[in-house]
Amino acid sequence: MAEILKGAPVAEAISCQLRARAEELKAGGVTPCLALLRVGERPDDLSYERAAVRRCESIGLRVVQFALEEDCAQEQIEVVIRQINEDEAIHGCLMFRPLPEHLDEAALCELLTPEKDVDGMTAGSLSTVLTGRGRGFAPCTAQACLELLDYYGCDPAGKHVAVIGRSLVIGRPVALMLQARDATVTMCHSKTRDMPAFCRQAEILVVAAGRAGVVDRQFTAPDQVIVDVGVNASPEGGICGDVCFAQVEPAVRAISPVPGGVGAVTTAVLCKHVIEAAERALAKG
Ligand code: NAP
């Protein structure tokens, strides 16, 4: 039986530390504040929004919600982002993505001031992930993978890690962050030939392909730790990860479940970034 890397205790440990930092900020006259910007009413956005609001409230963060119609114009979102940029009482902003197709998502991401980009969506934040310099924040989900490994005592230093997926949201940043923590990283994607052979050699396997069942038993090795980032609609009606859990779990050392794994950690990481942004703003005066 593998160890199940549940996200809830990781999120609670992070939240515990953050409550003290939020109190300190409030004592200094600053209430850390997150802006949530949603376009339309996609069920997964709404569900993440509810979880983020709950987490913020439990830590002592203020939340300001902006909700625009699905068919809103680019200019309407630009107005909201400018308002968020200018409001000194807002320290971080999460814009739900993907945006509807008629919008220029890349341009809207870049409009957000880098100091408030707490989910690593601007080129400035990603450059911090790449260079280790600057004041950008990593995408929360990528950071959540590292928090999960750290909490369960799985140090990536010196280990061979395989990452499946190369998106800017997860695959690429998490690979760079693991490399910065001295892992040797192999990146796999949809054009990788013989992916099971690469993955079997990995001591840690991070799966972020967005395809249910992409990893089965032939990808595994007995001492392997698997972090499943995928979120897919399951045939039974709920959600499932990218890994065939029932098949893989008995064959590895540890695995994160879906739901209840990485996804449960991301809102805590989001709050951590907002508090960090508020602390920086306070220090700047
Ligand atoms: P994405 O933009 O669609 O990227 C998927 C990546 O996986 C691409 O690089 C793609 O390769 C690769 N890929 C797809 N099918 C593959 C296959 N059969 N074999 C190997 N590689 C394959 O998705 P994303 O935004 O990175 O998200 C990935 C997953 O994470 C999704 O399920 C998403 O819902 C989930 N997610 C979870 C959280 C959370 O909080 N837990 C947050 C965000 C996203 P190519 O580059 O070659 O096309």
Tab-separated table of C-alpha atoms and ligand atoms in Angstrom:
chain	number	residue	atom	x	y	z
A	1	MET	CA	0.000	0.000	0.000
A	2	ALA	CA	1.360	3.400	-0.986
A	3	GLU	CA	1.453	6.382	1.342
A	4	ILE	CA	-1.373	8.739	0.287
A	5	LEU	CA	-0.098	12.310	0.017
A	6	LYS	CA	-3.225	14.151	1.111
A	7	GLY	CA	-3.336	17.896	0.557
A	8	ALA	CA	-5.491	18.920	3.549
A	9	PRO	CA	-2.802	18.613	6.264
A	10	VAL	CA	-0.317	20.452	4.026
A	11	ALA	CA	-2.797	23.294	3.490
A	12	GLU	CA	-3.557	23.435	7.227
A	13	ALA	CA	0.150	23.599	8.145
A	14	ILE	CA	0.667	26.475	5.692
A	15	SER	CA	-2.499	28.219	6.925
A	16	CYS	CA	-1.351	27.984	10.556
A	17	GLN	CA	1.841	29.904	9.764
A	18	LEU	CA	-0.071	32.426	7.657
A	19	ARG	CA	-2.570	33.285	10.407
A	20	ALA	CA	0.290	34.634	12.534
A	21	ARG	CA	1.658	36.657	9.599
A	22	ALA	CA	-1.799	38.065	8.818
A	23	GLU	CA	-2.152	39.140	12.464
A	24	GLU	CA	1.202	40.902	12.330
A	25	LEU	CA	0.193	42.746	9.177
A	26	LYS	CA	-3.071	43.828	10.773
A	27	ALA	CA	-1.155	45.087	13.815
A	28	GLY	CA	0.818	47.208	11.345
A	29	GLY	CA	-2.438	48.608	9.918
A	30	VAL	CA	-2.602	46.422	6.792
A	31	THR	CA	-5.318	43.857	6.033
A	32	PRO	CA	-3.969	41.550	3.314
A	33	CYS	CA	-6.420	41.537	0.426
A	34	LEU	CA	-6.969	39.318	-2.619
A	35	ALA	CA	-8.973	40.341	-5.689
A	36	LEU	CA	-10.695	37.496	-7.563
A	37	LEU	CA	-11.531	38.280	-11.173
A	38	ARG	CA	-13.913	35.896	-12.937
A	39	VAL	CA	-15.424	36.082	-16.407
A	40	GLY	CA	-18.519	33.925	-16.898
A	41	GLU	CA	-19.659	31.145	-14.587
A	42	ARG	CA	-17.654	28.017	-15.387
A	43	PRO	CA	-18.444	25.458	-12.663
A	44	ASP	CA	-14.763	24.760	-11.917
A	45	ASP	CA	-14.055	28.516	-11.567
A	46	LEU	CA	-16.988	28.882	-9.188
A	47	SER	CA	-15.877	25.907	-7.150
A	48	TYR	CA	-12.277	27.191	-6.908
A	49	GLU	CA	-13.583	30.651	-6.044
A	50	ARG	CA	-15.629	29.257	-3.135
A	51	ALA	CA	-12.599	27.316	-1.867
A	52	ALA	CA	-10.337	30.385	-2.170
A	53	VAL	CA	-12.799	32.620	-0.299
A	54	ARG	CA	-13.124	30.024	2.491
A	55	ARG	CA	-9.358	29.695	2.803
A	56	CYS	CA	-8.825	33.480	2.820
A	57	GLU	CA	-11.471	33.965	5.505
A	58	SER	CA	-9.987	31.216	7.670
A	59	ILE	CA	-6.587	32.935	7.566
A	60	GLY	CA	-7.803	36.521	7.933
A	61	LEU	CA	-7.468	37.838	4.381
A	62	ARG	CA	-10.018	40.190	2.846
A	63	VAL	CA	-11.427	39.186	-0.559
A	64	VAL	CA	-12.820	41.494	-3.250
A	65	GLN	CA	-14.735	39.690	-6.011
A	66	PHE	CA	-15.151	40.972	-9.560
A	67	ALA	CA	-17.499	38.967	-11.791
A	68	LEU	CA	-18.051	39.873	-15.440
A	69	GLU	CA	-20.459	38.453	-17.987
A	70	GLU	CA	-19.214	35.633	-20.253
A	71	ASP	CA	-19.615	37.878	-23.357
A	72	CYS	CA	-17.980	40.972	-21.845
A	73	ALA	CA	-15.622	43.089	-23.955
A	74	GLN	CA	-11.824	43.151	-23.572
A	75	GLU	CA	-12.079	46.821	-22.516
A	76	GLN	CA	-14.365	45.977	-19.586
A	77	ILE	CA	-11.798	43.595	-18.125
A	78	GLU	CA	-9.025	46.113	-18.759
A	79	VAL	CA	-10.935	48.660	-16.654
A	80	VAL	CA	-11.194	46.179	-13.767
A	81	ILE	CA	-7.515	45.212	-13.944
A	82	ARG	CA	-6.466	48.889	-13.955
A	83	GLN	CA	-8.712	49.464	-10.940
A	84	ILE	CA	-7.036	46.545	-9.128
A	85	ASN	CA	-3.575	47.872	-10.068
A	86	GLU	CA	-4.368	51.300	-8.644
A	87	ASP	CA	-6.072	50.178	-5.431
A	88	GLU	CA	-3.399	50.184	-2.713
A	89	ALA	CA	-5.650	48.157	-0.408
A	90	ILE	CA	-5.510	45.182	-2.856
A	91	HIS	CA	-2.263	43.190	-2.650
A	92	GLY	CA	-2.851	40.320	-5.059
A	93	CYS	CA	-5.112	39.319	-7.931
A	94	LEU	CA	-6.183	35.953	-9.277
A	95	MET	CA	-7.822	36.007	-12.695
A	96	PHE	CA	-9.584	32.739	-13.551
A	97	ARG	CA	-8.340	31.169	-16.755
A	98	PRO	CA	-8.850	30.151	-19.454
A	99	LEU	CA	-10.841	33.228	-20.417
A	100	PRO	CA	-13.553	32.938	-23.094
A	101	GLU	CA	-12.047	32.635	-26.573
A	102	HIS	CA	-13.077	36.071	-27.852
A	103	LEU	CA	-10.707	37.697	-25.322
A	104	ASP	CA	-6.960	38.296	-25.684
A	105	GLU	CA	-5.888	36.452	-22.530
A	106	ALA	CA	-2.152	37.069	-22.908
A	107	ALA	CA	-2.641	40.841	-23.206
A	108	LEU	CA	-4.929	40.905	-20.154
A	109	CYS	CA	-2.452	38.889	-18.069
A	110	GLU	CA	0.323	41.334	-18.905
A	111	LEU	CA	-1.817	44.293	-17.847
A	112	LEU	CA	-1.705	43.215	-14.203
A	113	THR	CA	1.041	44.914	-12.213
A	114	PRO	CA	3.718	42.285	-11.445
A	115	GLU	CA	3.674	43.062	-7.682
A	116	LYS	CA	0.047	41.831	-7.565
A	117	ASP	CA	0.513	38.820	-9.842
A	118	VAL	CA	0.175	36.188	-7.095
A	119	ASP	CA	-0.509	33.308	-9.520
A	120	GLY	CA	2.491	33.632	-11.823
A	121	MET	CA	0.585	34.589	-14.965
A	122	THR	CA	2.734	37.475	-16.219
A	123	ALA	CA	6.027	37.166	-18.081
A	124	GLY	CA	7.657	39.027	-15.144
A	125	SER	CA	6.638	36.332	-12.662
A	126	LEU	CA	7.693	33.521	-14.965
A	127	SER	CA	11.052	35.232	-15.445
A	128	THR	CA	11.558	35.033	-11.657
A	129	VAL	CA	10.845	31.302	-11.846
A	130	LEU	CA	13.352	30.991	-14.697
A	131	THR	CA	16.161	33.173	-13.322
A	132	GLY	CA	15.581	33.006	-9.563
A	133	ARG	CA	15.808	36.819	-9.606
A	134	GLY	CA	13.090	39.436	-9.252
A	135	ARG	CA	9.996	39.588	-7.101
A	136	GLY	CA	7.517	37.548	-9.129
A	137	PHE	CA	5.435	34.695	-7.743
A	138	ALA	CA	5.376	31.155	-9.124
A	139	PRO	CA	2.056	29.756	-10.383
A	140	CYS	CA	0.241	28.499	-7.262
A	141	THR	CA	-0.292	24.947	-8.552
A	142	ALA	CA	3.394	24.511	-9.394
A	143	GLN	CA	4.334	25.806	-5.925
A	144	ALA	CA	1.714	23.505	-4.367
A	145	CYS	CA	3.521	20.448	-5.818
A	146	LEU	CA	6.711	21.469	-4.000
A	147	GLU	CA	4.856	22.232	-0.757
A	148	LEU	CA	3.307	18.737	-0.906
A	149	LEU	CA	6.677	17.036	-1.426
A	150	ASP	CA	8.290	19.111	1.351
A	151	TYR	CA	5.524	18.379	3.857
A	152	TYR	CA	5.860	14.624	3.299
A	153	GLY	CA	9.653	14.768	3.591
A	154	CYS	CA	10.411	14.028	-0.059
A	155	ASP	CA	13.448	16.189	-0.855
A	156	PRO	CA	13.925	16.450	-4.649
A	157	ALA	CA	17.650	17.277	-4.330
A	158	GLY	CA	19.749	14.849	-6.338
A	159	LYS	CA	16.710	12.856	-7.450
A	160	HIS	CA	15.591	12.099	-10.976
A	161	VAL	CA	12.201	13.724	-11.535
A	162	ALA	CA	10.036	13.240	-14.608
A	163	VAL	CA	7.390	15.870	-15.352
A	164	ILE	CA	4.609	15.081	-17.835
A	165	GLY	CA	3.295	18.323	-19.377
A	166	ARG	CA	5.035	21.525	-20.444
A	167	SER	CA	2.409	24.264	-20.049
A	168	LEU	CA	3.307	27.640	-18.556
A	169	VAL	CA	0.773	27.041	-15.793
A	170	ILE	CA	2.288	23.840	-14.394
A	171	GLY	CA	4.648	21.675	-16.428
A	172	ARG	CA	7.387	24.162	-17.247
A	173	PRO	CA	7.415	26.129	-13.975
A	174	VAL	CA	7.329	23.015	-11.801
A	175	ALA	CA	10.206	21.489	-13.802
A	176	LEU	CA	12.290	24.669	-13.326
A	177	MET	CA	11.447	24.880	-9.634
A	178	LEU	CA	12.434	21.243	-9.079
A	179	GLN	CA	15.651	21.837	-10.989
A	180	ALA	CA	16.337	24.872	-8.768
A	181	ARG	CA	15.951	22.466	-5.830
A	182	ASP	CA	18.750	20.336	-7.355
A	183	ALA	CA	16.622	17.648	-8.987
A	184	THR	CA	17.587	16.239	-12.376
A	185	VAL	CA	14.497	16.786	-14.466
A	186	THR	CA	13.170	15.035	-17.567
A	187	MET	CA	10.270	16.813	-19.256
A	188	CYS	CA	7.775	14.711	-21.196
A	189	HIS	CA	4.990	15.951	-23.469
A	190	SER	CA	2.638	14.748	-26.160
A	191	LYS	CA	5.497	14.198	-28.651
A	192	THR	CA	7.722	12.222	-26.259
A	193	ARG	CA	8.538	8.768	-27.595
A	194	ASP	CA	8.365	5.851	-25.155
A	195	MET	CA	7.237	7.948	-22.197
A	196	PRO	CA	6.872	4.913	-19.868
A	197	ALA	CA	10.618	4.217	-20.189
A	198	PHE	CA	11.524	7.760	-19.017
A	199	CYS	CA	8.956	7.704	-16.234
A	200	ARG	CA	9.965	4.295	-14.862
A	201	GLN	CA	13.450	5.718	-14.221
A	202	ALA	CA	12.097	8.635	-12.179
A	203	GLU	CA	12.132	8.675	-8.380
A	204	ILE	CA	9.476	11.415	-8.450
A	205	LEU	CA	6.865	11.631	-11.207
A	206	VAL	CA	4.790	14.828	-11.576
A	207	VAL	CA	1.837	14.329	-13.913
A	208	ALA	CA	0.184	17.434	-15.428
A	209	ALA	CA	-1.143	16.330	-18.810
A	210	GLY	CA	-4.847	16.974	-18.297
A	211	ARG	CA	-5.712	13.508	-19.689
A	212	ALA	CA	-7.389	10.949	-17.455
A	213	GLY	CA	-5.555	7.634	-17.409
A	214	VAL	CA	-2.395	8.894	-19.121
A	215	VAL	CA	-0.237	7.167	-16.479
A	216	ASP	CA	-0.759	3.502	-15.780
A	217	ARG	CA	1.276	0.799	-14.076
A	218	GLN	CA	3.855	0.529	-16.863
A	219	PHE	CA	5.073	4.086	-15.980
A	220	THR	CA	5.899	3.166	-12.384
A	221	ALA	CA	8.703	1.820	-10.228
A	222	PRO	CA	8.302	0.426	-6.691
A	223	ASP	CA	10.096	3.265	-4.846
A	224	GLN	CA	8.455	6.057	-6.821
A	225	VAL	CA	6.589	9.114	-5.473
A	226	ILE	CA	3.795	10.345	-7.766
A	227	VAL	CA	2.246	13.810	-7.702
A	228	ASP	CA	-0.944	13.856	-9.783
A	229	VAL	CA	-1.881	17.410	-10.812
A	230	GLY	CA	-4.545	16.485	-13.359
A	231	VAL	CA	-8.178	17.437	-12.884
A	232	ASN	CA	-10.550	15.670	-15.276
A	233	ALA	CA	-14.234	14.875	-15.326
A	234	SER	CA	-14.565	11.264	-14.230
A	235	PRO	CA	-17.011	8.890	-15.919
A	236	GLU	CA	-18.755	8.467	-12.543
A	237	GLY	CA	-19.573	12.173	-12.446
A	238	GLY	CA	-16.946	13.562	-10.059
A	239	ILE	CA	-13.340	14.449	-10.859
A	240	CYS	CA	-10.283	12.273	-11.339
A	241	GLY	CA	-6.587	12.821	-11.921
A	242	ASP	CA	-4.308	11.852	-14.802
A	243	VAL	CA	-3.126	8.664	-13.087
A	244	CYS	CA	-5.032	5.353	-13.071
A	245	PHE	CA	-5.069	5.439	-9.275
A	246	ALA	CA	-6.429	1.933	-8.606
A	247	GLN	CA	-3.789	0.363	-10.843
A	248	VAL	CA	-0.830	2.536	-9.814
A	249	GLU	CA	-1.330	2.987	-6.063
A	250	PRO	CA	-0.350	-0.591	-5.104
A	251	ALA	CA	2.801	-0.335	-7.272
A	252	VAL	CA	4.488	2.822	-5.871
A	253	ARG	CA	5.806	4.219	-2.573
A	254	ALA	CA	3.559	7.301	-2.391
A	255	ILE	CA	0.912	9.033	-4.495
A	256	SER	CA	-1.258	12.144	-4.224
A	257	PRO	CA	-4.993	11.534	-4.723
A	258	VAL	CA	-7.435	13.474	-6.913
A	259	PRO	CA	-9.499	15.013	-5.440
A	260	GLY	CA	-7.796	15.844	-2.147
A	261	GLY	CA	-4.152	16.136	-3.244
A	262	VAL	CA	-2.409	19.063	-4.971
A	263	GLY	CA	-5.710	20.875	-5.553
A	264	ALA	CA	-6.290	21.145	-1.805
A	265	VAL	CA	-2.954	22.946	-1.360
A	266	THR	CA	-3.275	25.623	-4.071
A	267	THR	CA	-5.586	27.997	-2.158
A	268	ALA	CA	-3.193	27.964	0.812
A	269	VAL	CA	-0.306	28.830	-1.539
A	270	LEU	CA	-2.424	31.611	-3.036
A	271	CYS	CA	-2.916	33.088	0.460
A	272	LYS	CA	0.820	32.735	1.134
A	273	HIS	CA	1.586	34.803	-1.957
A	274	VAL	CA	-0.968	37.487	-1.031
A	275	ILE	CA	0.540	37.795	2.453
A	276	GLU	CA	4.034	38.008	0.963
A	277	ALA	CA	2.815	40.754	-1.427
A	278	ALA	CA	1.203	42.647	1.491
A	279	GLU	CA	4.408	42.348	3.556
A	280	ARG	CA	6.420	43.740	0.652
A	281	ALA	CA	3.962	46.618	0.213
A	282	LEU	CA	4.176	47.408	3.938
A	283	ALA	CA	7.984	47.317	3.885
A	284	LYS	CA	7.999	49.667	0.880
A	285	GLY	CA	5.845	52.109	2.882
B	1	NAP	P1	-2.497	22.106	-20.832
B	1	NAP	O1	-2.193	23.541	-21.034
B	1	NAP	O2	-3.532	21.446	-21.678
B	1	NAP	O3	-1.120	21.323	-21.011
B	1	NAP	C1	-1.085	19.928	-20.982
B	1	NAP	C2	0.331	19.469	-21.224
B	1	NAP	O4	0.342	18.052	-21.150
B	1	NAP	C3	0.894	19.851	-22.576
B	1	NAP	O5	2.241	20.234	-22.442
B	1	NAP	C4	0.761	18.570	-23.413
B	1	NAP	O6	1.821	18.373	-24.336
B	1	NAP	C5	0.893	17.506	-22.351
B	1	NAP	N1	0.134	16.320	-22.716
B	1	NAP	C6	-1.162	16.235	-23.068
B	1	NAP	N2	-1.499	14.973	-23.346
B	1	NAP	C7	-0.372	14.235	-23.197
B	1	NAP	C8	-0.078	12.864	-23.348
B	1	NAP	N3	-0.996	11.984	-23.731
B	1	NAP	N4	1.178	12.466	-23.093
B	1	NAP	C9	2.116	13.346	-22.705
B	1	NAP	N5	1.904	14.647	-22.538
B	1	NAP	C10	0.655	15.094	-22.778
B	1	NAP	O7	-2.930	21.816	-19.328
B	1	NAP	P2	-2.413	22.529	-17.966
B	1	NAP	O8	-3.023	23.856	-17.821
B	1	NAP	O9	-0.944	22.391	-17.873
B	1	NAP	O10	-3.100	21.579	-16.892
B	1	NAP	C11	-2.757	20.225	-16.771
B	1	NAP	C12	-3.705	19.551	-15.820
B	1	NAP	O11	-3.603	20.144	-14.534
B	1	NAP	C13	-5.178	19.708	-16.198
B	1	NAP	O12	-5.874	18.521	-15.875
B	1	NAP	C14	-5.664	20.822	-15.304
B	1	NAP	O13	-7.066	20.748	-15.047
B	1	NAP	C15	-4.876	20.532	-14.066
B	1	NAP	N6	-4.773	21.689	-13.161
B	1	NAP	C16	-4.873	21.436	-11.841
B	1	NAP	C17	-4.792	22.470	-10.932
B	1	NAP	C18	-4.899	22.172	-9.474
B	1	NAP	O14	-5.016	23.082	-8.673
B	1	NAP	N7	-4.831	20.894	-9.062
B	1	NAP	C19	-4.603	23.774	-11.369
B	1	NAP	C20	-4.462	24.016	-12.741
B	1	NAP	C21	-4.556	22.949	-13.628
B	1	NAP	P3	2.074	19.308	-25.624
B	1	NAP	O15	2.749	20.543	-25.062
B	1	NAP	O16	2.966	18.508	-26.483
B	1	NAP	O17	0.733	19.604	-26.204
